[in-house]
C-alpha atoms as a PDB file:
ATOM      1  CA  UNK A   1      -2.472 -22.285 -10.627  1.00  0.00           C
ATOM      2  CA  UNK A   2      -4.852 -23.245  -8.106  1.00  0.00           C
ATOM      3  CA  UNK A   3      -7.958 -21.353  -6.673  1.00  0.00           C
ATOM      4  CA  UNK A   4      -6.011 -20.395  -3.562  1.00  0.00           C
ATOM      5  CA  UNK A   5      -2.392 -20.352  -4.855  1.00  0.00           C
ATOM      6  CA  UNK A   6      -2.091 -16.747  -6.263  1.00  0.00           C
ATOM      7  CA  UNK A   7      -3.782 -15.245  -3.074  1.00  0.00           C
ATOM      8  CA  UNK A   8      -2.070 -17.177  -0.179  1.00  0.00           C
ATOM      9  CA  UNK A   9       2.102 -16.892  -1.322  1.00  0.00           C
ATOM     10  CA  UNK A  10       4.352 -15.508   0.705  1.00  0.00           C
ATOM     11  CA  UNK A  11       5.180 -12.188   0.029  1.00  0.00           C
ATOM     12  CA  UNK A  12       9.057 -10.947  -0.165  1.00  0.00           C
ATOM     13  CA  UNK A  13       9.085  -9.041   3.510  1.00  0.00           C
ATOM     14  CA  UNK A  14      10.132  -5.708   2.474  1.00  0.00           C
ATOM     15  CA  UNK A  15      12.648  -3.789   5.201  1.00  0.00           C
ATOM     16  CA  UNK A  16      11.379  -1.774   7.712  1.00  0.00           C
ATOM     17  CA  UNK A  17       9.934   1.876   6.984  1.00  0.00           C
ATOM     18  CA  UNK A  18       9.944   4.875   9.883  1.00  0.00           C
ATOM     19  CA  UNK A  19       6.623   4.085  10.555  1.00  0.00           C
ATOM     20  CA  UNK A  20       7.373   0.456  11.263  1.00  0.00           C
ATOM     21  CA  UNK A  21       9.852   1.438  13.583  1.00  0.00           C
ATOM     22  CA  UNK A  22       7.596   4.217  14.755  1.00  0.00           C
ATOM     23  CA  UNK A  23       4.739   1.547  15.603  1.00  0.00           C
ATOM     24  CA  UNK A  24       6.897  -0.501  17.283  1.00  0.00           C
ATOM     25  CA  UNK A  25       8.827   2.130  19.241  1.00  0.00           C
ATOM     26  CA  UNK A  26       5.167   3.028  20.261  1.00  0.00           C
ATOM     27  CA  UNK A  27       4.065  -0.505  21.151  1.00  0.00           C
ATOM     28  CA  UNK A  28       7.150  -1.197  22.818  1.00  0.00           C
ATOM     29  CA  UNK A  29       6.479   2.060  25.277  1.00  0.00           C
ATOM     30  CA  UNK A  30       3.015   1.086  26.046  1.00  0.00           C
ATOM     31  CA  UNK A  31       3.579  -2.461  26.863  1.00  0.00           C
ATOM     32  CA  UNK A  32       6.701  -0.889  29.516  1.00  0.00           C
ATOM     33  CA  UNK A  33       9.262  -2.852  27.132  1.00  0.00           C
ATOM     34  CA  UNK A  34      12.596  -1.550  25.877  1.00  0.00           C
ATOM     35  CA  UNK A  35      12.408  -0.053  22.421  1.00  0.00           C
ATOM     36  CA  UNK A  36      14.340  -1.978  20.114  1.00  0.00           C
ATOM     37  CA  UNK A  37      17.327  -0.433  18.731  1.00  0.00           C
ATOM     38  CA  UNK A  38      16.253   0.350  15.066  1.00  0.00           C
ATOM     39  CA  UNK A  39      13.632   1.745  16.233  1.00  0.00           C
ATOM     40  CA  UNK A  40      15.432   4.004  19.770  1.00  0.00           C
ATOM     41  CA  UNK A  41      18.052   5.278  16.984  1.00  0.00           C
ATOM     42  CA  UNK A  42      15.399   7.025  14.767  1.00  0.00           C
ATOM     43  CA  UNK A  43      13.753   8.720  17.933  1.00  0.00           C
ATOM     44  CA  UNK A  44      17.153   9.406  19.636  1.00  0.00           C
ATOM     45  CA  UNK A  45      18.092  11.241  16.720  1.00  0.00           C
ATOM     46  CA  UNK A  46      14.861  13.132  15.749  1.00  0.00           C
ATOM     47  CA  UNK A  47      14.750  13.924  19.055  1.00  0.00           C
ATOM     48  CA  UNK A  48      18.095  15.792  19.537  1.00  0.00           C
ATOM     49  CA  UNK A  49      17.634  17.505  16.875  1.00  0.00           C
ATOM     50  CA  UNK A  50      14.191  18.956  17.360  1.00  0.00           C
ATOM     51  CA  UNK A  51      15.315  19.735  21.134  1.00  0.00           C
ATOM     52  CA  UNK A  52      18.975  21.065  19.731  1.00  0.00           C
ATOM     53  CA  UNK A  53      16.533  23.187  17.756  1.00  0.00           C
ATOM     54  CA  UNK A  54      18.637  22.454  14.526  1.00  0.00           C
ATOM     55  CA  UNK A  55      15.564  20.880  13.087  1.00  0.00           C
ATOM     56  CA  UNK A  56      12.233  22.659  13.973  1.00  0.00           C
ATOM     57  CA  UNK A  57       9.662  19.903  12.779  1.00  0.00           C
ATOM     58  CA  UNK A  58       9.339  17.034  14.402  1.00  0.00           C
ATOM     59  CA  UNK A  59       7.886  15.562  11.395  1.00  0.00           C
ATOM     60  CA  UNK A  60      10.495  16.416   9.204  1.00  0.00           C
ATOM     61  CA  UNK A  61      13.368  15.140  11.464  1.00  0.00           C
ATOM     62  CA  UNK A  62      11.140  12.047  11.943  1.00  0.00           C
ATOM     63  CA  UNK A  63      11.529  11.798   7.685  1.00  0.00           C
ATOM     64  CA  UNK A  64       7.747  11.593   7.500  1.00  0.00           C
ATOM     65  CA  UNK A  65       7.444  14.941   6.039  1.00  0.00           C
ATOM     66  CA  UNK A  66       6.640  15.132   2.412  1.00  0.00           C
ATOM     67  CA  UNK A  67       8.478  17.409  -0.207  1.00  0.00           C
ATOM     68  CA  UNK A  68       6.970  21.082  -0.487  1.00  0.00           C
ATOM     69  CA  UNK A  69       3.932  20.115  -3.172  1.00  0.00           C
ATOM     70  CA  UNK A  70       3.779  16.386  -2.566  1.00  0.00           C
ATOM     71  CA  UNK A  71       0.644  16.261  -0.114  1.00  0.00           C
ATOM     72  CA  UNK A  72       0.418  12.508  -1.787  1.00  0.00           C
ATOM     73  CA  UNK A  73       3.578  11.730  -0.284  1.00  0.00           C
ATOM     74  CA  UNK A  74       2.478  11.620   3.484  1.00  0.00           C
ATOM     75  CA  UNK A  75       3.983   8.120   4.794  1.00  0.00           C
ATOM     76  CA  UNK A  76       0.896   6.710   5.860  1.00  0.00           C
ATOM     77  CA  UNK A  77      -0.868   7.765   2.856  1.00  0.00           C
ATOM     78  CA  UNK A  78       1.656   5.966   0.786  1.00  0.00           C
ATOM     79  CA  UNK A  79       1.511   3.088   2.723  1.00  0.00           C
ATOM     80  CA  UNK A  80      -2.151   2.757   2.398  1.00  0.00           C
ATOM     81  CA  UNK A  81      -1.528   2.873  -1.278  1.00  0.00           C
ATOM     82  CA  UNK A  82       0.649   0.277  -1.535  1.00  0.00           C
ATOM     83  CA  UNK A  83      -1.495  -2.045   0.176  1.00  0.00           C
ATOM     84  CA  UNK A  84      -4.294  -1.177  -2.036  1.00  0.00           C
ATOM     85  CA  UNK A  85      -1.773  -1.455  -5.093  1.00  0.00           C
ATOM     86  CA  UNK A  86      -0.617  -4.946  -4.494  1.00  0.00           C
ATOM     87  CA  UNK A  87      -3.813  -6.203  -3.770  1.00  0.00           C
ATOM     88  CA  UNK A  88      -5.342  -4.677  -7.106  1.00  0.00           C
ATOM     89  CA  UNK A  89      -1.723  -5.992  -8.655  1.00  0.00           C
ATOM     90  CA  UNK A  90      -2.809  -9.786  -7.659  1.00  0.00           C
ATOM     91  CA  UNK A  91      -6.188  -9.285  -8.926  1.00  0.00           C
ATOM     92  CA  UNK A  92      -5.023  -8.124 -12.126  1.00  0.00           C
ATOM     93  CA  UNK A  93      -2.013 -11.031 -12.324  1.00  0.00           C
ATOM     94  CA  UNK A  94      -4.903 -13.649 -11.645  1.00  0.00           C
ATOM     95  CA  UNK A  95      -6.664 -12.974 -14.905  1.00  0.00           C
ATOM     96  CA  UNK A  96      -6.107 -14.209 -18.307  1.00  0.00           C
ATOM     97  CA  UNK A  97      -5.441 -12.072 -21.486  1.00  0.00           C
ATOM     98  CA  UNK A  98      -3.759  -8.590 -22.581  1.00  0.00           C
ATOM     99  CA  UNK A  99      -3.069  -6.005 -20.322  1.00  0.00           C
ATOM    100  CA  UNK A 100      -5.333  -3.862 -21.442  1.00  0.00           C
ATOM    101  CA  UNK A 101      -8.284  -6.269 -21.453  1.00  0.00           C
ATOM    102  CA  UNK A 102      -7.203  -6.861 -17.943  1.00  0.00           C
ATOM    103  CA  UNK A 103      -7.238  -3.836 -16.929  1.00  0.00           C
ATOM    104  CA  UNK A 104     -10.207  -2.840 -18.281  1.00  0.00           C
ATOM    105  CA  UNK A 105     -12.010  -6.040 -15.977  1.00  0.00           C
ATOM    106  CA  UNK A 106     -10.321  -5.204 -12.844  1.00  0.00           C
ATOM    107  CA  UNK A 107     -12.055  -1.597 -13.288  1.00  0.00           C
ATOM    108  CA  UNK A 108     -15.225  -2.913 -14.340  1.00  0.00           C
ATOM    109  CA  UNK A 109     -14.750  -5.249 -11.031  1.00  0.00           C
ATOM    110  CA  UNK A 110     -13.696  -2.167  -8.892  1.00  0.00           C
ATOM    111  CA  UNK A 111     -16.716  -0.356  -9.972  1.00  0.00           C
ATOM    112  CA  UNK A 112     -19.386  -2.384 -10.839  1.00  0.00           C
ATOM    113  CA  UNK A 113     -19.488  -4.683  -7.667  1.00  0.00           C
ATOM    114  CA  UNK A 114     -22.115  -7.078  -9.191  1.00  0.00           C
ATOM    115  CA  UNK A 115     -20.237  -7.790 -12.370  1.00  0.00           C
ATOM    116  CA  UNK A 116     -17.532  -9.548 -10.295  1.00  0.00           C
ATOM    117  CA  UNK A 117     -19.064 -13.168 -11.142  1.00  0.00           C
ATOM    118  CA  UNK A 118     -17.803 -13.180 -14.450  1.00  0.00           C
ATOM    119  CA  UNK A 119     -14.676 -14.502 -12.269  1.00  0.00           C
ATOM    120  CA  UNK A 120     -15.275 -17.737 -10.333  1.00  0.00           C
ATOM    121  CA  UNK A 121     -12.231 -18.044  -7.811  1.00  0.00           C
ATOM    122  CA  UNK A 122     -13.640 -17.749  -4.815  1.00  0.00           C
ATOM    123  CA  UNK A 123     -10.440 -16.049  -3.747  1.00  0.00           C
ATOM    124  CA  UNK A 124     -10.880 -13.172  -6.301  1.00  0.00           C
ATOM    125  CA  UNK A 125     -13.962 -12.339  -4.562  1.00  0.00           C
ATOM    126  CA  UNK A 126     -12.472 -12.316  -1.259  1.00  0.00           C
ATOM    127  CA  UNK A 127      -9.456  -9.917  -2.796  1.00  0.00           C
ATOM    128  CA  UNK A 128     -12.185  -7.679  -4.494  1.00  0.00           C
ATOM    129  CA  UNK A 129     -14.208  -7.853  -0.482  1.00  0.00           C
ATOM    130  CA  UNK A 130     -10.871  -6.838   1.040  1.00  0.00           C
ATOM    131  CA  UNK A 131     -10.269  -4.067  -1.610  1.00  0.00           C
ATOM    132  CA  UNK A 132     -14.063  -2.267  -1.123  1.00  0.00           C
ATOM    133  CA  UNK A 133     -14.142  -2.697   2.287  1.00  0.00           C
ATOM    134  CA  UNK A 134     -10.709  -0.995   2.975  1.00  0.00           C
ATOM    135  CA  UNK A 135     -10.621   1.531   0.297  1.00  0.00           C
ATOM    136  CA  UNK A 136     -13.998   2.215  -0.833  1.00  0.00           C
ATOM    137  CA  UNK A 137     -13.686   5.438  -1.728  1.00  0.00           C
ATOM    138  CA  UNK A 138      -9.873   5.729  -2.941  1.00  0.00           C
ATOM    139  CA  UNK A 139     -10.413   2.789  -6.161  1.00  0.00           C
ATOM    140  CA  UNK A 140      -9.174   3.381  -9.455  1.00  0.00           C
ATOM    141  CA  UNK A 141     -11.957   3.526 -11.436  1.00  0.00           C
ATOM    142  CA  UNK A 142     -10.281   3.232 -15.144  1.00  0.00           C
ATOM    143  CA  UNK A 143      -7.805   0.379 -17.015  1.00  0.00           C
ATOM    144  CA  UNK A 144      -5.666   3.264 -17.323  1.00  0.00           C
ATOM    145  CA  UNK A 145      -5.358   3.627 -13.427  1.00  0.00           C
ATOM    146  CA  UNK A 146      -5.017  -0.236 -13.250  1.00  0.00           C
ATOM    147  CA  UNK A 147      -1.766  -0.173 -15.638  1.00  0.00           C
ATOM    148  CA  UNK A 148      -0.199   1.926 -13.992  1.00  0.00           C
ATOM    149  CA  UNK A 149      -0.498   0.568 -10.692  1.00  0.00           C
ATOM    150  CA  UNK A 150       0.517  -2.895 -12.060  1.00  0.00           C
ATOM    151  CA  UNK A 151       3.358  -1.754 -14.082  1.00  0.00           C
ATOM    152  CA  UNK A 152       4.681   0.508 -10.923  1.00  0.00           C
ATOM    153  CA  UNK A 153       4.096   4.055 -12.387  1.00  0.00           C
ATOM    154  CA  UNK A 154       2.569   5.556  -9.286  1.00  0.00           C
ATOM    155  CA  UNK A 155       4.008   7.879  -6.499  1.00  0.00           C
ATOM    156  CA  UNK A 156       3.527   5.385  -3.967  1.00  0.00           C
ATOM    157  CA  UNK A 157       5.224   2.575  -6.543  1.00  0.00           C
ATOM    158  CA  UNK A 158       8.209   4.742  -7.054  1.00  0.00           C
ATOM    159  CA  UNK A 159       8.351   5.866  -3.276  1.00  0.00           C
ATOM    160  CA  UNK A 160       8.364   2.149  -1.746  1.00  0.00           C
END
């Protein structure tokens, strides 16, 4: 594989969540265009309902509510995630050997910043930029964390 063939393929375009057609509902409005349809029938019908008064939170009739106990769940949260999952999916796909050894060296890369030459591809460093810039703080720290992202056994995994 090349240096910049793992990091620049096209990804599979996934379709549209509520919050897609929320933002562009939203962008739509402010830019005095008409809403596209998706996008008018989710507000149309959260809408009449909350004003109906047959549902009573917005939120909920929107379907960005999360189930009593899943404070993880919350839409944007989970789409944060995701993005944060695939990119530390590519970075562990990139590397050579076991899974576990893997793993273990995306951890070691997530936190121990100046360990990351022990990889050369100058896109790998750009990924592991992207991925401490954006979500610092919220990094799996363990090879444990890492399989489980890569082999889809997260909340947000099973929720996309």
């Amino acid at each position: 594989m090349t240096a910049a063939a793992w990091w620049h393929q096209a990804q599979p375009q996934p379709k549209p969540s509520t919050l897609d057609h929320l933002r562009e509902a939203a962008r739509a409005l402010e830019a005095g265009e008409p809403v596209p349809r998706p996008a008018a029938r989710l507000l149309v019908k959260a809408l009449r309902g909350y004003l109906a008064g047959t549902e009573t939170d917005i939120t909920r009739a929107l379907g960005l509510r999360p189930r009593r106990g899943g404070a993880a769940e919350v839409p944007t949260r989970l789409e944060r995630t995701q993005r944060r999952n695939e990119l530390i999916g590519r970075v562990f796909h990139a590397l050579d050997g076991k899974d576990v050894d893997r793993a273990e060296r995306v951890a070691r890369m997530l936190t121990e910043p100046e360990h990351r030459s022990e990889i050369n591809e100058a896109d790998l460093f750009a990924c592991m930029e992207q991925l401490h810039q954006q979500y610092g703080g919220e990094l799996p720290t363990s090879g444990r964390h890492i399989l489980r992202i890569v082999r889809g056994e997260t909340i947000a995994a099973r929720r996309a």
